[in-house]
Amino acid sequence: MSNPDSLKLSAENFDAIDQIVNKYNSDKGAAIMILQQVQATYGYIGQSMLERISQLTGTPTSELFSIVTFYSQFRLEPLGENFIQVCHGTACHLAGAERISEAVQHVTKAKPGHTSPDGKFTLEHVACLGCCSHGPIMTLNNETFARMTPDKVKKMLHQKVADKGFVNSEGCELSE
Amino acid sequence: MNEHANSTSADKSGVTTVVNVGLASCGIAAGAQKVYDTFKTALEGLAVELTFSGCMGMCYNEPLVEVRSLNGGRYIYGKVQPEQVARIVQEHIQGGTPIMDWVVYSDRIKTPDADFIDKQQRIILKHCGVVNPEDIDSYLSVGGYKAIEKALKSMTPEQVIEEISRSGLRGRGGAGFPTGTKWSFARKSPGREKYVICNADEGDPGAFMDRSVLESNPHSVLEGMLIAGYAMGAENGYIYIRAEYPLAIKRLKIAIAQALEKGYLGSHILDSNFSFNIMIREGAGAFVCGEETALIASVEGKRGMPRIRPPFPAQSGVWGKPTSINNVETFANVPWIILNGGDSFSRFGTENSKGTKVFALAGSIARGGLVEVPMGITINEIVYDVGGGLSSGRKLKAVQTGGPSGGCIPASLADTQVDYDSLKKIGAIMGSGGMLIMDDSTCMVDVAKFFLKFTKSESCGKCTFCRVGTKQMLKVLERITNGEGRDGDIELLEELGQKISAGALCGLGQTVPNPVLTTIKYFRHEYEAHIFDKACPAKKCKALISYQVLADACKGCGRCSRECPTGAITGEKKMPFTINQEMCARCGLCISVCKFNAITVTTGKERGK
Ligand SMILES: Cc1cc2nc3c(=O)[nH]c(=O)nc-3n(C[C@H](O)[C@H](O)[C@H](O)COP(=O)(O)O)c2cc1C
Ligand code: FES
């Protein structure tokens, strides 16, 4: 799970890459857009994907790799079952983002920028999600949660660990 | 906010009431989507139009719901929960009696929060929170696209530039360069192929003006870009927007498609000879890409590395062609100026800073949100009159503007006017509009370290001053906050800061030291406390604090012990618990769960007593 290359891409998987490249390659300077679409489809960008894109576009793999490593949006590891972002923008930092992140790491065992050993959680630090008046902000599977506390994190994630399913957002919503 | 009910629905048969839910990403984070859905069910079968808008500005009161009747005024409800919807429908919408306890703003009566809106001067935000951002007709109904029509039908490109110059508009992205001058450079550059770029990278981590404008009134930005294109002689535009703003991207795509369909974009706009297209480029999470030359490299699909200027983008920008880059808010000002005239605009503001400025007010502020104020207002007025003072009831310590490139203004200088020159004079900058209010529980050394950590990881690595310099500065700040600071560290930081500013290649490196230098300038004693007393006066720096149970207050409930992630808290039920300092990770979970305020934080000499 944690080794991207262990995931061998089938011909079917390559199809999506082929389609993406076809769609965007006529645009000038499409490399970033292609990589973004590939990541949106697969959740990450693996070595074999870079090679395929390189074959199709003629851009050297090394150049693609240099782009992927420059921009923090790109992931070289597969996503876990759940995707968590903790905002570390200035407002959230002042509101205690560090503690939120620690609580997440404690429960999930995922390190920032990585996926937990059990493959259940990927944790990412981001700089500002634009909801600064409601910090600390955290997202779980692209749903945004405001005014987080370590306690709310624990409740919310323990539930995810336990039942894998529906998160009862009661404890996690904006409350006074 | 707009005084007249604009809705397209006014003439729909029998509809006399409109319910408008604020659905910008801030509202949605606060739970507004559920409120909207609840209204949808509750209003079924009633002659009421349910619509949504972007950000009404009062983020601190979200979710926000506006009820406006053709003859009954406007009422905005704050912090609306789904359970409250039924009563609003029954008593207000059906019964005609607003529930005043829940109303936070109205054009009929003065609410306690009214100053938040009334003390503002809204040009850019006038229609934010009013129009439906996903419906071009809604924008048209408030005079949208009238400015480009006026420009195309009755003004030459030179006259447009002249009007913008006369308004005194300066770039809102941070540097404050006169917009008219920038456009005229790009117009005069030789060549037929030219580009307009909208900088929507909004890199300042703690600012959300551009996101709000794009989510609330995207057409106003498109219209500003169209006018810029006409003025410069460009036929293509890019919007470079950060990927962290998915809703803004979605609404921009909708807006572009609708504008194309209605003929406000594309070829021969409004039957003129002017054609213009807009493409979206999503950023990929690199702060430096907000810098214009790095942004251009990124638009071209490359690593976002800045380059030395000149040549300036106006001479050689995207694909080597003349390019003018402006910020979202700069563009959003343009339609208003064209419609109302440059002179009307320059009536707001000060000698050298005209018009208004939008700020994203956040941090320890009672009324956090999006505010638009005339240039020249003082920081105190923003914090106390508009913002309602501090949220924590604590004392104001500092105000941070300009994010990682900006500075921390101490409370003692809070009567400083907000304009480009006055802020610069005290070592801060206007910035793009992030304004963070810090109370006395904030550690200024920690704030400086936070920004340095950010900029160090965002430095592109091209020039040595920035790459190595930020690393060194961070190292010093880290040892200071770790309790290992040395005599001479403050002077070392000052020296490094001055050298990096002078030597760095781009605006990032040149401004990186600002947060450190201003905090040293105004809060030197705090650095000294960390270095010499091994104390963090604000009790924030982990290496310098201890958590302790107050035996008198502890009821022995054991909650902290159960929650403590490292098992550092032990004790017997109904007896005061104790914290093992070796095991304590200082995560603060115990404080957040203790119901009796029985846990305290100590530092310096007090520590461990
Ligand atoms: C490191 C760095 C980051 C920047 N980030 C932004 C940004 O996020 N948004 C922005 O509009 N301008 C940003 N700028 C300023 C731009 O380089 C440029 O001056 C601006 O977009 C010009 O538009 P304006 O004249 O309308 O202000 C940044 C500059 C630097 C040096
Ligand atoms: S700082 Fe966290 S959302 Fe802006």
Tab-separated table of C-alpha atoms in Angstrom, chain B residues 10-338:
chain	number	residue	atom	x	y	z
B	10	ALA	CA	-39.543	40.277	-7.801
B	11	ASP	CA	-41.638	40.063	-10.882
B	12	LYS	CA	-42.222	36.343	-10.744
B	13	SER	CA	-45.871	35.756	-10.182
B	14	GLY	CA	-46.946	36.222	-6.623
B	15	VAL	CA	-43.482	36.046	-5.068
B	16	THR	CA	-43.121	38.804	-2.535
B	17	THR	CA	-40.511	37.304	-0.257
B	18	VAL	CA	-37.005	36.125	-0.965
B	19	VAL	CA	-34.944	33.951	1.345
B	20	ASN	CA	-31.230	34.266	0.659
B	21	VAL	CA	-28.716	31.928	2.312
B	22	GLY	CA	-25.027	32.860	2.301
B	23	LEU	CA	-23.243	29.963	0.669
B	24	ALA	CA	-19.602	30.937	0.385
B	25	SER	CA	-17.098	28.380	1.660
B	26	CYS	CA	-16.937	30.144	5.031
B	27	GLY	CA	-20.710	29.824	5.385
B	28	ILE	CA	-20.675	26.226	4.270
B	29	ALA	CA	-17.969	25.426	6.835
B	30	ALA	CA	-20.286	26.883	9.453
B	31	GLY	CA	-23.141	24.637	8.314
B	32	ALA	CA	-25.059	26.865	5.862
B	33	GLN	CA	-25.717	24.128	3.316
B	34	LYS	CA	-27.851	22.218	5.836
B	35	VAL	CA	-29.739	25.392	6.621
B	36	TYR	CA	-30.368	25.954	2.915
B	37	ASP	CA	-31.620	22.396	2.491
B	38	THR	CA	-33.916	22.753	5.478
B	39	PHE	CA	-35.416	25.926	4.011
B	40	LYS	CA	-35.920	24.149	0.735
B	41	THR	CA	-38.169	21.610	2.366
B	42	ALA	CA	-39.866	24.108	4.652
B	43	LEU	CA	-40.724	26.522	1.843
B	44	GLU	CA	-42.262	23.949	-0.449
B	45	GLY	CA	-45.602	25.134	-1.757
B	46	LEU	CA	-45.147	28.695	-0.495
B	47	ALA	CA	-44.868	31.685	-2.818
B	48	VAL	CA	-41.351	32.375	-1.599
B	49	GLU	CA	-38.183	32.330	-3.604
B	50	LEU	CA	-35.243	30.535	-2.060
B	51	THR	CA	-31.906	31.692	-3.396
B	52	PHE	CA	-28.306	31.857	-2.264
B	53	SER	CA	-25.457	34.281	-2.439
B	54	GLY	CA	-21.795	34.323	-1.488
B	55	CYS	CA	-20.325	35.928	1.572
B	56	MET	CA	-22.362	38.626	3.314
B	57	GLY	CA	-19.224	39.613	5.198
B	58	MET	CA	-20.386	38.843	8.723
B	59	CYS	CA	-18.436	35.607	8.923
B	60	TYR	CA	-18.616	35.614	12.704
B	61	ASN	CA	-22.383	35.238	12.512
B	62	GLU	CA	-22.514	32.468	9.957
B	63	PRO	CA	-24.640	30.707	8.841
B	64	LEU	CA	-26.438	33.840	7.651
B	65	VAL	CA	-29.922	33.963	6.184
B	66	GLU	CA	-31.509	37.068	4.736
B	67	VAL	CA	-35.269	37.419	4.463
B	68	ARG	CA	-36.367	40.291	2.271
B	69	SER	CA	-39.889	41.223	1.356
B	70	LEU	CA	-40.899	43.645	-1.326
B	71	ASN	CA	-42.483	45.902	1.252
B	72	GLY	CA	-41.193	44.623	4.544
B	73	GLY	CA	-37.513	45.453	4.528
B	74	ARG	CA	-34.487	43.215	4.886
B	75	TYR	CA	-33.641	41.135	7.888
B	76	ILE	CA	-30.502	39.080	8.266
B	77	TYR	CA	-30.526	36.223	10.732
B	78	GLY	CA	-27.227	35.101	12.211
B	79	LYS	CA	-25.901	31.752	13.444
B	80	VAL	CA	-28.951	30.053	12.024
B	81	GLN	CA	-29.292	26.398	12.864
B	82	PRO	CA	-31.580	24.026	10.930
B	83	GLU	CA	-33.834	23.758	13.997
B	84	GLN	CA	-34.595	27.478	13.807
B	85	VAL	CA	-35.858	27.371	10.245
B	86	ALA	CA	-39.423	26.309	11.029
B	87	ARG	CA	-39.952	29.246	13.362
B	88	ILE	CA	-38.524	31.750	10.873
B	89	VAL	CA	-40.877	30.426	8.207
B	90	GLN	CA	-43.873	30.427	10.488
B	91	GLU	CA	-43.477	33.725	12.313
B	92	HIS	CA	-41.622	35.888	9.844
B	93	ILE	CA	-42.365	34.612	6.371
B	94	GLN	CA	-45.938	33.548	6.971
B	95	GLY	CA	-46.815	35.672	9.972
B	96	GLY	CA	-44.998	38.832	8.922
B	97	THR	CA	-43.251	39.339	12.258
B	98	PRO	CA	-39.455	39.084	12.220
B	99	ILE	CA	-37.898	37.325	15.190
B	100	MET	CA	-35.849	40.216	16.449
B	101	ASP	CA	-33.805	38.184	18.938
B	102	TRP	CA	-32.181	36.353	16.076
B	103	VAL	CA	-31.798	39.262	13.655
B	104	VAL	CA	-28.229	40.561	13.369
B	105	TYR	CA	-28.771	43.206	10.706
B	106	SER	CA	-31.722	45.007	9.209
B	107	ASP	CA	-32.444	48.142	7.227
B	108	ARG	CA	-35.386	48.797	9.536
B	109	ILE	CA	-33.835	48.863	12.967
B	110	LYS	CA	-30.375	49.293	14.412
B	111	THR	CA	-29.106	46.018	15.805
B	112	PRO	CA	-26.174	45.787	18.218
B	113	ASP	CA	-24.056	44.523	15.311
B	114	ALA	CA	-25.174	47.210	12.867
B	115	ASP	CA	-21.901	49.122	13.062
B	116	PHE	CA	-20.096	46.229	11.471
B	117	ILE	CA	-21.915	47.032	8.226
B	118	ASP	CA	-22.709	50.709	8.707
B	119	LYS	CA	-19.125	51.790	9.393
B	120	GLN	CA	-17.950	50.242	6.159
B	121	GLN	CA	-17.755	51.808	2.734
B	122	ARG	CA	-18.735	49.122	0.296
B	123	ILE	CA	-17.772	49.473	-3.363
B	124	ILE	CA	-16.341	46.084	-4.173
B	125	LEU	CA	-18.469	44.243	-1.661
B	126	LYS	CA	-21.631	46.132	-2.530
B	127	HIS	CA	-23.154	43.167	-4.317
B	128	CYS	CA	-21.321	40.401	-2.471
B	129	GLY	CA	-23.846	38.508	-0.415
B	130	VAL	CA	-26.598	40.050	-2.498
B	131	VAL	CA	-26.319	38.620	-5.995
B	132	ASN	CA	-26.466	34.953	-6.821
B	133	PRO	CA	-22.918	34.176	-7.965
B	134	GLU	CA	-24.052	31.319	-10.175
B	135	ASP	CA	-26.582	33.371	-12.112
B	136	ILE	CA	-25.464	36.020	-14.579
B	137	ASP	CA	-28.969	37.526	-14.659
B	138	SER	CA	-28.616	38.356	-11.010
B	139	TYR	CA	-25.432	40.327	-11.773
B	140	LEU	CA	-27.096	41.991	-14.757
B	141	SER	CA	-30.007	43.080	-12.585
B	142	VAL	CA	-27.679	45.225	-10.455
B	143	GLY	CA	-26.081	46.936	-13.438
B	144	GLY	CA	-23.570	44.217	-14.273
B	145	TYR	CA	-21.648	44.487	-17.556
B	146	LYS	CA	-22.848	48.072	-17.957
B	147	ALA	CA	-19.280	49.287	-17.479
B	148	ILE	CA	-17.821	47.275	-20.343
B	149	GLU	CA	-20.769	48.404	-22.451
B	150	LYS	CA	-20.014	52.026	-21.610
B	151	ALA	CA	-16.316	51.547	-22.354
B	152	LEU	CA	-16.931	49.834	-25.681
B	153	LYS	CA	-19.615	52.231	-26.856
B	154	SER	CA	-18.389	55.570	-25.648
B	155	MET	CA	-14.733	55.440	-24.657
B	156	THR	CA	-11.455	54.873	-26.450
B	157	PRO	CA	-8.909	52.570	-24.790
B	158	GLU	CA	-6.850	55.641	-23.944
B	159	GLN	CA	-9.822	57.221	-22.237
B	160	VAL	CA	-10.346	54.076	-20.168
B	161	ILE	CA	-6.730	54.182	-19.020
B	162	GLU	CA	-7.061	57.898	-18.337
B	163	GLU	CA	-10.122	57.290	-16.165
B	164	ILE	CA	-8.358	54.564	-14.185
B	165	SER	CA	-5.323	56.813	-13.733
B	166	ARG	CA	-7.533	59.652	-12.598
B	167	SER	CA	-9.155	57.429	-9.983
B	168	GLY	CA	-5.764	56.935	-8.331
B	169	LEU	CA	-6.365	53.184	-8.122
B	170	ARG	CA	-3.268	51.329	-6.967
B	171	GLY	CA	-2.770	47.578	-7.141
B	172	ARG	CA	-4.429	45.707	-4.302
B	173	GLY	CA	-2.103	42.693	-4.501
B	174	GLY	CA	0.428	44.214	-2.152
B	175	ALA	CA	2.902	46.402	-3.984
B	176	GLY	CA	0.448	49.222	-4.700
B	177	PHE	CA	1.628	50.076	-8.203
B	178	PRO	CA	-0.677	52.550	-10.028
B	179	THR	CA	-3.013	50.466	-12.179
B	180	GLY	CA	-3.505	53.018	-14.941
B	181	THR	CA	0.258	53.310	-15.432
B	182	LYS	CA	0.646	49.535	-15.587
B	183	TRP	CA	-2.048	49.264	-18.260
B	184	SER	CA	-0.573	52.061	-20.267
B	185	PHE	CA	2.869	50.336	-20.306
B	186	ALA	CA	1.238	47.184	-21.603
B	187	ARG	CA	-0.763	49.134	-24.176
B	188	LYS	CA	2.376	50.880	-25.457
B	189	SER	CA	4.400	47.665	-25.690
B	190	PRO	CA	4.733	46.668	-29.317
B	191	GLY	CA	3.038	43.526	-30.596
B	192	ARG	CA	-0.486	42.387	-31.311
B	193	GLU	CA	-0.635	39.437	-28.945
B	194	LYS	CA	-1.056	40.583	-25.340
B	195	TYR	CA	-2.371	39.055	-22.139
B	196	VAL	CA	-4.302	40.072	-19.059
B	197	ILE	CA	-3.719	37.985	-15.954
B	198	CYS	CA	-5.807	37.983	-12.832
B	199	ASN	CA	-3.747	37.039	-9.794
B	200	ALA	CA	-6.053	34.972	-7.603
B	201	ASP	CA	-3.287	33.050	-5.879
B	202	GLU	CA	-4.066	34.688	-2.526
B	203	GLY	CA	-0.974	33.328	-0.877
B	204	ASP	CA	-1.136	35.164	2.436
B	205	PRO	CA	-2.104	32.324	4.777
B	206	GLY	CA	-4.792	34.023	6.805
B	207	ALA	CA	-6.472	36.122	4.155
B	208	PHE	CA	-9.626	35.423	2.207
B	209	MET	CA	-10.697	38.615	0.415
B	210	ASP	CA	-10.099	37.324	-3.068
B	211	ARG	CA	-11.772	34.004	-2.364
B	212	SER	CA	-14.839	35.792	-1.031
B	213	VAL	CA	-15.091	38.152	-3.986
B	214	LEU	CA	-14.705	35.298	-6.472
B	215	GLU	CA	-17.241	33.131	-4.680
B	216	SER	CA	-19.688	35.996	-4.200
B	217	ASN	CA	-19.459	38.101	-7.338
B	218	PRO	CA	-17.247	36.452	-9.961
B	219	HIS	CA	-18.696	38.444	-12.852
B	220	SER	CA	-17.386	41.703	-11.406
B	221	VAL	CA	-13.842	40.343	-11.736
B	222	LEU	CA	-14.484	39.081	-15.267
B	223	GLU	CA	-15.853	42.497	-16.195
B	224	GLY	CA	-12.770	44.202	-14.760
B	225	MET	CA	-10.565	41.903	-16.847
B	226	LEU	CA	-12.602	42.657	-19.976
B	227	ILE	CA	-12.141	46.376	-19.466
B	228	ALA	CA	-8.397	45.856	-18.914
B	229	GLY	CA	-8.228	43.805	-22.106
B	230	TYR	CA	-9.983	46.520	-24.078
B	231	ALA	CA	-7.732	49.205	-22.606
B	232	MET	CA	-4.497	47.336	-23.324
B	233	GLY	CA	-5.450	45.766	-26.600
B	234	ALA	CA	-5.357	42.186	-25.289
B	235	GLU	CA	-7.634	39.405	-26.472
B	236	ASN	CA	-6.817	36.753	-23.915
B	237	GLY	CA	-6.847	36.549	-20.187
B	238	TYR	CA	-5.812	34.002	-17.591
B	239	ILE	CA	-7.084	33.677	-14.063
B	240	TYR	CA	-4.430	32.045	-11.907
B	241	ILE	CA	-6.236	30.702	-8.871
B	242	ARG	CA	-5.037	28.572	-6.018
B	243	ALA	CA	-6.288	25.000	-5.954
B	244	GLU	CA	-7.278	25.312	-2.288
B	245	TYR	CA	-10.335	27.297	-3.432
B	246	PRO	CA	-12.480	24.692	-5.208
B	247	LEU	CA	-15.748	26.591	-4.804
B	248	ALA	CA	-14.290	29.788	-6.248
B	249	ILE	CA	-12.981	27.785	-9.210
B	250	LYS	CA	-16.365	26.179	-9.739
B	251	ARG	CA	-18.182	29.516	-9.663
B	252	LEU	CA	-15.651	31.110	-12.008
B	253	LYS	CA	-16.170	28.311	-14.511
B	254	ILE	CA	-19.935	28.801	-14.339
B	255	ALA	CA	-19.525	32.558	-14.715
B	256	ILE	CA	-17.250	32.225	-17.740
B	257	ALA	CA	-19.653	29.802	-19.429
B	258	GLN	CA	-22.621	32.090	-18.806
B	259	ALA	CA	-20.764	35.176	-19.989
B	260	LEU	CA	-19.791	33.364	-23.173
B	261	GLU	CA	-23.380	32.331	-23.744
B	262	LYS	CA	-24.675	35.868	-23.271
B	263	GLY	CA	-21.998	37.369	-25.481
B	264	TYR	CA	-20.031	39.196	-22.787
B	265	LEU	CA	-17.038	37.020	-23.577
B	266	GLY	CA	-15.899	35.601	-26.885
B	267	SER	CA	-15.662	37.331	-30.214
B	268	HIS	CA	-17.211	40.681	-31.111
B	269	ILE	CA	-18.457	41.463	-27.649
B	270	LEU	CA	-21.645	43.546	-27.746
B	271	ASP	CA	-21.269	43.788	-31.522
B	272	SER	CA	-17.996	45.654	-31.229
B	273	ASN	CA	-14.620	44.798	-32.728
B	274	PHE	CA	-13.389	43.734	-29.323
B	275	SER	CA	-12.961	40.033	-28.600
B	276	PHE	CA	-11.815	38.505	-25.352
B	277	ASN	CA	-11.425	35.038	-23.846
B	278	ILE	CA	-10.602	33.975	-20.315
B	279	MET	CA	-8.893	30.751	-19.286
B	280	ILE	CA	-8.441	29.364	-15.788
B	281	ARG	CA	-5.122	28.050	-14.523
B	282	GLU	CA	-5.121	26.331	-11.144
B	283	GLY	CA	-2.176	26.818	-8.859
B	284	ALA	CA	-0.612	23.780	-7.280
B	285	GLY	CA	0.284	24.952	-3.821
B	286	ALA	CA	3.332	27.206	-4.092
B	287	PHE	CA	3.282	30.569	-2.336
B	288	VAL	CA	5.980	32.038	-4.549
B	289	CYS	CA	3.653	31.687	-7.540
B	290	GLY	CA	1.829	34.786	-6.309
B	291	GLU	CA	4.917	36.728	-7.403
B	292	GLU	CA	4.260	37.858	-10.930
B	293	THR	CA	7.234	36.386	-12.774
B	294	ALA	CA	6.860	33.056	-10.964
B	295	LEU	CA	3.155	33.112	-11.743
B	296	ILE	CA	3.910	33.547	-15.410
B	297	ALA	CA	6.260	30.550	-15.373
B	298	SER	CA	3.531	28.527	-13.689
B	299	VAL	CA	0.902	29.581	-16.236
B	300	GLU	CA	3.324	28.288	-18.861
B	301	GLY	CA	3.258	24.911	-17.104
B	302	LYS	CA	6.730	25.139	-15.594
B	303	ARG	CA	8.179	25.248	-12.091
B	304	GLY	CA	7.158	28.560	-10.571
B	305	MET	CA	10.568	30.182	-10.302
B	306	PRO	CA	10.738	33.984	-10.243
B	307	ARG	CA	13.194	35.760	-12.484
B	308	ILE	CA	14.971	39.073	-12.355
B	309	ARG	CA	13.048	42.084	-13.643
B	310	PRO	CA	13.454	43.873	-16.065
B	311	PRO	CA	12.114	42.908	-18.448
B	312	PHE	CA	8.823	43.582	-16.730
B	313	PRO	CA	5.763	41.532	-17.664
B	314	ALA	CA	4.365	44.579	-19.449
B	315	GLN	CA	7.235	44.121	-21.928
B	316	SER	CA	7.691	40.368	-21.812
B	317	GLY	CA	5.231	38.232	-19.901
B	318	VAL	CA	3.396	35.000	-20.743
B	319	TRP	CA	4.918	33.364	-23.814
B	320	GLY	CA	7.200	36.395	-24.034
B	321	LYS	CA	4.273	38.676	-24.871
B	322	PRO	CA	3.275	41.929	-23.139
B	323	THR	CA	1.244	41.031	-20.078
B	324	SER	CA	-0.463	42.969	-17.355
B	325	ILE	CA	-1.011	41.243	-14.031
B	326	ASN	CA	-3.483	42.547	-11.517
B	327	ASN	CA	-4.993	41.308	-8.333
B	328	VAL	CA	-8.632	40.158	-8.010
B	329	GLU	CA	-9.661	43.156	-5.947
B	330	THR	CA	-7.951	45.579	-8.328
B	331	PHE	CA	-10.098	44.218	-11.156
B	332	ALA	CA	-13.234	44.287	-9.010
B	333	ASN	CA	-12.794	48.053	-8.567
B	334	VAL	CA	-12.633	48.719	-12.281
B	335	PRO	CA	-16.309	48.457	-13.348
B	336	TRP	CA	-17.326	50.834	-10.559
B	337	ILE	CA	-14.712	53.389	-11.625
B	338	ILE	CA	-15.757	53.259	-15.265
